[in-house]
């Protein structure tokens, strides 16, 4: 694998996330942790893949808070550690995160946080740069995969120099961009450390914290000096009187588009972006008439730069979000940056895009759907039917949902999510509905999410005796983010160092009286159990257990087993449409002879047979007949 | 140096990322600077997938609206949906396959017929190539190779700053041993078909 065996000095194409891993290896990282989350997941996934061939320790932790705590403790013992997460993961980790700024570390610690402007795979587009201000934690912001590698390395050095964690902020367009990365020497970790007890530093009791906060302010003052002189903050000066200050991927866009204008435009790229290098910025703008601040999401730098310049007598006009030249919403594009710059320069642009205002044909939307054969579909189908039967003449039940592939159950035909806040909220929020309404409350949570954020909430439900039904959708993987393992799902061959934590033992141990485990592939039986659970007064828990069909089929293929596909006996089909309207498997289509099952899409789960008796399982012969692959 | 901007689109599961990797490898092997914008996560579950390949003097992977030199789509409707990337010089290369979303099967929406989409695509510019790549792939040994057929057509346009041989080498490097022959055949079929169609275009 190039990532570990590549030749030093050569360039390789790496994903931004892979480049972070390479940077960590070149920095001699000892320990890394992650709870997966798009767009950060490939950092952990890559570490997981290579860990047997390297000398660092890696774990998928139960959630981001635990992940950060493992990394922080290791760094306090003198190790070089890394914790990676998506932006909202930092909310989960934030309590301990804030403390690590106070305590600092003895070795080095890098917290990699990937933001998701435009919310490609997230519930919000919060801006992690504000966390660096909240915690007073230095931040580096690469713009390209190569910079991601270099700055991961820099972040370890900086962390060690300052004695505190450093945030490396990525965004989707860096994490998921593949680009040329130039390899340096890999450094082998030094081995085990000895933790030296130092309670005044590592135990933030009010008395200790009083002093630690002052020390933090001293460290951040030192960090500001470093950022003022850091080579990561690059000035590309030009003759013109207009300049740009930018960071992250927006700086790459600024670099590209500024070349397109006749007037020469200077650029200050702030990669060591917190603390903001005040002197450097003042110096940069003092020769300019106009400066455009180009940053995605919140006007973080812009506000700080405006206040920095206030009262200095430096007469530069500042443009950006606050002047309505650029938006505060969604990811930027080179085009957006070009247009803002043109406006500041007073240049008219020709729009090269085709004017396609009049659409000739309408292409319907294509929202993501649960895969054909997904066990979550069977569970939703059964629950919705059971709930319907149990709540006849009553108001509809309230469905609380959670985050994972099964969030797609919010869409028609199931529409079985009414409320969702964050990972684990499915269980936490049930109490509010159970006490504020007389409706039945039915909650769905995935297995990985259950361990991540469901446990304390379930204790709350049991302790306060809320009358709810909880469905744990156990597909033995963290599917949504790329099929990572989790505490309840240890794959073959990983057993030696990992122990599986049983969901049913955990739930039973908490004192749940109604607990059933069902196989959702068996839809009818599942529906009956759900009815009992919904009717039960008190907390009822049903673990709906069947593996993610993609993982299952991959194993089958590896074992050389045949995947038997489903087919409708076309001549008998009366087009009652239950299969598409109520069950909604995406493998069904309307062919020239009526409803049929796309053999390329069918994953052969066979559960549709229970939805319609006219569906049959066929062998390979039938598949070839269809020409599917 | 000139920049070549490519948008590859289609439906999750059609091998879109593989095409972008092959292109990127080939660009790299040609000593060109290349950036690929990939899609991971939610969008892959049967939704629309876009990837970007940018070759040239650039530092980022996003292809701006109106600036694609080539839009390559593995599904017809998606070719039309991606029209915001086009300008009057762009190539549009589409597979004639239509993948019908569930909403249409359920009767909640309509999906235009292939002829209608084709007409709409033709209206977008001079350089539209529409091919039954799925069929050509089947004839080459497997429908799965439809993405590589499309790659062949893209090479036929001459809009790529990469040699044909280098692309072939990249294909061979990326696919499993037992699939190499099928994919090379599929590539050749695409290339031939592309050349035939371009000859008819009268550009
Ligand atoms: C705080 C936080 N961390 C991580 C994520 C990313 N994420 C979304 S769903 C999910 C887990 C899904 O796994 P599971 O609950 O097992 O459901 P599945 O996708 O397997 O159906 C993760 C990690 C997130 N949205 N929020
Ligand atoms: S990846 Fe697995 S869990 Fe997710 S929708 Fe597909 S089958 Fe279901």
Short mmCIF file of C-alpha atoms in Angstrom, two decimals, chain A residues 121-308:
data_model
loop_
_atom_site.label_atom_id
_atom_site.label_comp_id
_atom_site.label_asym_id
_atom_site.label_seq_id
_atom_site.Cartn_x
_atom_site.Cartn_y
_atom_site.Cartn_z
CA UNK A 121 -24.06 14.47 5.10
CA UNK A 122 -24.90 16.38 8.27
CA UNK A 123 -27.70 17.91 10.26
CA UNK A 124 -26.09 21.36 10.45
CA UNK A 125 -23.19 23.42 9.11
CA UNK A 126 -21.75 24.70 12.35
CA UNK A 127 -18.35 26.34 12.08
CA UNK A 128 -15.65 24.69 14.20
CA UNK A 129 -13.54 27.83 14.12
CA UNK A 130 -15.82 29.23 16.79
CA UNK A 131 -14.83 26.34 19.06
CA UNK A 132 -11.19 27.35 18.74
CA UNK A 133 -12.20 30.78 20.08
CA UNK A 134 -14.44 29.29 22.78
CA UNK A 135 -11.74 26.99 24.09
CA UNK A 136 -8.76 29.18 23.21
CA UNK A 137 -7.23 26.37 21.24
CA UNK A 138 -4.85 26.99 18.32
CA UNK A 139 -6.10 25.98 14.89
CA UNK A 140 -4.51 25.04 11.59
CA UNK A 141 -6.51 25.03 8.36
CA UNK A 142 -5.07 23.29 5.30
CA UNK A 143 -6.51 24.02 1.85
CA UNK A 144 -5.31 20.96 -0.09
CA UNK A 145 -4.50 17.29 0.62
CA UNK A 146 -0.78 18.04 0.54
CA UNK A 147 -1.24 20.82 3.07
CA UNK A 148 -3.39 18.47 5.16
CA UNK A 149 -0.41 16.15 5.40
CA UNK A 150 2.10 18.87 6.12
CA UNK A 151 -0.10 20.59 8.67
CA UNK A 152 -0.89 17.40 10.53
CA UNK A 153 2.83 17.13 11.08
CA UNK A 154 3.07 20.82 11.98
CA UNK A 155 0.14 20.46 14.37
CA UNK A 156 2.02 17.79 16.37
CA UNK A 157 5.10 20.02 16.56
CA UNK A 158 3.05 23.04 17.56
CA UNK A 159 1.13 21.08 20.16
CA UNK A 160 4.35 19.89 21.73
CA UNK A 161 5.85 23.36 21.67
CA UNK A 162 2.79 24.99 23.28
CA UNK A 163 1.98 22.08 25.59
CA UNK A 164 -1.66 22.00 24.54
CA UNK A 165 -3.88 20.35 21.93
CA UNK A 166 -4.11 21.85 18.45
CA UNK A 167 -7.15 21.64 16.19
CA UNK A 168 -6.65 20.69 12.56
CA UNK A 169 -9.78 21.87 10.76
CA UNK A 170 -10.81 20.21 7.53
CA UNK A 171 -13.93 20.60 5.43
CA UNK A 172 -15.68 18.14 3.13
CA UNK A 173 -13.90 19.58 0.09
CA UNK A 174 -10.51 18.89 1.65
CA UNK A 175 -11.31 15.57 3.32
CA UNK A 176 -12.83 14.19 0.13
CA UNK A 177 -10.50 15.73 -2.40
CA UNK A 178 -7.85 13.48 -3.87
CA UNK A 179 -4.75 15.36 -4.86
CA UNK A 180 -0.98 15.08 -5.12
CA UNK A 181 0.80 14.58 -1.79
CA UNK A 182 4.54 14.55 -1.48
CA UNK A 183 5.91 11.97 0.96
CA UNK A 184 8.38 12.60 3.78
CA UNK A 185 10.10 10.16 6.09
CA UNK A 186 7.90 8.03 8.38
CA UNK A 187 8.89 8.28 12.02
CA UNK A 188 8.51 5.19 14.18
CA UNK A 189 6.80 5.93 17.54
CA UNK A 190 9.18 5.93 20.50
CA UNK A 191 7.30 3.39 22.60
CA UNK A 192 5.52 3.41 25.96
CA UNK A 193 5.65 6.48 28.21
CA UNK A 194 5.46 6.97 31.94
CA UNK A 195 2.73 9.19 33.28
CA UNK A 196 4.01 11.63 35.87
CA UNK A 197 1.35 12.65 38.35
CA UNK A 198 0.78 16.41 38.41
CA UNK A 199 -2.62 17.19 39.96
CA UNK A 200 -2.28 20.97 39.82
CA UNK A 201 -2.05 20.60 36.04
CA UNK A 202 -4.29 17.65 35.27
CA UNK A 203 -7.04 17.96 37.87
CA UNK A 204 -9.03 21.13 37.19
CA UNK A 205 -10.67 21.55 40.57
CA UNK A 206 -11.93 25.13 40.95
CA UNK A 207 -8.75 26.08 42.76
CA UNK A 208 -6.48 24.57 40.10
CA UNK A 209 -8.63 25.80 37.21
CA UNK A 210 -8.25 29.36 38.53
CA UNK A 211 -4.55 29.18 37.74
CA UNK A 212 -4.89 26.97 34.70
CA UNK A 213 -7.03 29.57 32.95
CA UNK A 214 -4.31 32.16 33.38
CA UNK A 215 -1.74 29.71 32.04
CA UNK A 216 -4.01 29.07 29.07
CA UNK A 217 -4.11 32.80 28.29
CA UNK A 218 -0.31 32.85 28.47
CA UNK A 219 -0.06 29.90 26.11
CA UNK A 220 -2.45 31.49 23.62
CA UNK A 221 -0.45 34.74 23.75
CA UNK A 222 2.62 32.71 22.89
CA UNK A 223 0.65 31.01 20.12
CA UNK A 224 -0.21 34.40 18.67
CA UNK A 225 3.49 35.24 18.44
CA UNK A 226 4.05 31.97 16.63
CA UNK A 227 1.21 32.56 14.20
CA UNK A 228 2.57 36.02 13.40
CA UNK A 229 5.86 34.51 12.33
CA UNK A 230 4.61 31.15 11.06
CA UNK A 231 5.52 30.11 7.53
CA UNK A 232 2.08 28.55 7.30
CA UNK A 233 0.65 32.05 6.94
CA UNK A 234 1.68 32.97 3.44
CA UNK A 235 1.78 36.37 1.80
CA UNK A 236 1.72 36.48 -1.99
CA UNK A 237 2.14 40.18 -2.62
CA UNK A 238 1.36 41.88 -5.87
CA UNK A 239 1.53 45.40 -7.20
CA UNK A 240 -2.19 46.17 -7.05
CA UNK A 241 -4.00 47.97 -4.22
CA UNK A 242 -6.53 45.17 -3.66
CA UNK A 243 -5.90 42.12 -1.53
CA UNK A 244 -7.60 38.98 -0.26
CA UNK A 245 -7.33 37.35 3.16
CA UNK A 246 -8.51 33.77 3.11
CA UNK A 247 -8.27 30.38 4.77
CA UNK A 248 -9.09 26.72 4.23
CA UNK A 249 -10.32 25.53 0.82
CA UNK A 250 -11.62 29.03 0.03
CA UNK A 251 -7.97 30.12 -0.06
CA UNK A 252 -7.34 27.60 -2.85
CA UNK A 253 -10.22 29.14 -4.79
CA UNK A 254 -8.88 32.63 -4.15
CA UNK A 255 -5.45 31.56 -5.38
CA UNK A 256 -6.94 30.19 -8.58
CA UNK A 257 -9.23 33.06 -9.49
CA UNK A 258 -7.00 36.01 -8.62
CA UNK A 259 -4.79 35.09 -11.59
CA UNK A 260 -7.68 35.66 -13.98
CA UNK A 261 -7.78 39.43 -13.43
CA UNK A 262 -5.63 42.05 -15.06
CA UNK A 263 -5.18 43.97 -11.85
CA UNK A 264 -2.68 42.24 -9.62
CA UNK A 265 -4.24 41.03 -6.40
CA UNK A 266 -2.29 40.19 -3.24
CA UNK A 267 -3.26 37.19 -1.15
CA UNK A 268 -2.72 36.42 2.52
CA UNK A 269 -3.50 32.79 3.25
CA UNK A 270 -4.04 32.12 6.92
CA UNK A 271 -3.40 28.47 7.59
CA UNK A 272 -2.38 29.06 11.22
CA UNK A 273 -5.69 30.80 11.64
CA UNK A 274 -6.17 30.94 15.39
CA UNK A 275 -4.89 32.96 17.11
CA UNK A 276 -5.16 35.32 14.17
CA UNK A 277 -1.73 36.82 13.37
CA UNK A 278 -2.63 40.45 14.17
CA UNK A 279 0.64 42.13 13.20
CA UNK A 280 0.91 40.19 9.98
CA UNK A 281 -2.62 41.19 9.00
CA UNK A 282 -2.07 44.87 9.81
CA UNK A 283 1.13 44.78 7.83
CA UNK A 284 -0.58 43.13 4.87
CA UNK A 285 -3.48 45.55 4.64
CA UNK A 286 -1.52 48.73 5.31
CA UNK A 287 -0.48 48.89 1.62
CA UNK A 288 -3.98 48.20 0.35
CA UNK A 289 -7.05 50.27 -0.48
CA UNK A 290 -9.40 47.32 -0.38
CA UNK A 291 -9.31 43.87 1.19
CA UNK A 292 -11.75 41.02 0.60
CA UNK A 293 -12.11 38.42 3.35
CA UNK A 294 -12.88 35.01 1.84
CA UNK A 295 -13.96 32.40 4.39
CA UNK A 296 -16.76 29.84 4.24
CA UNK A 297 -19.60 29.83 6.81
CA UNK A 298 -19.47 32.36 9.68
CA UNK A 299 -17.73 35.75 9.35
CA UNK A 300 -15.23 34.69 11.99
CA UNK A 301 -12.05 36.22 10.57
CA UNK A 302 -13.90 39.15 9.10
CA UNK A 303 -15.28 40.30 12.44
CA UNK A 304 -11.91 39.85 14.11
CA UNK A 305 -10.09 41.70 11.35
CA UNK A 306 -12.59 44.55 11.38
CA UNK A 307 -12.17 44.96 15.12
CA UNK A 308 -8.42 44.58 14.83
#
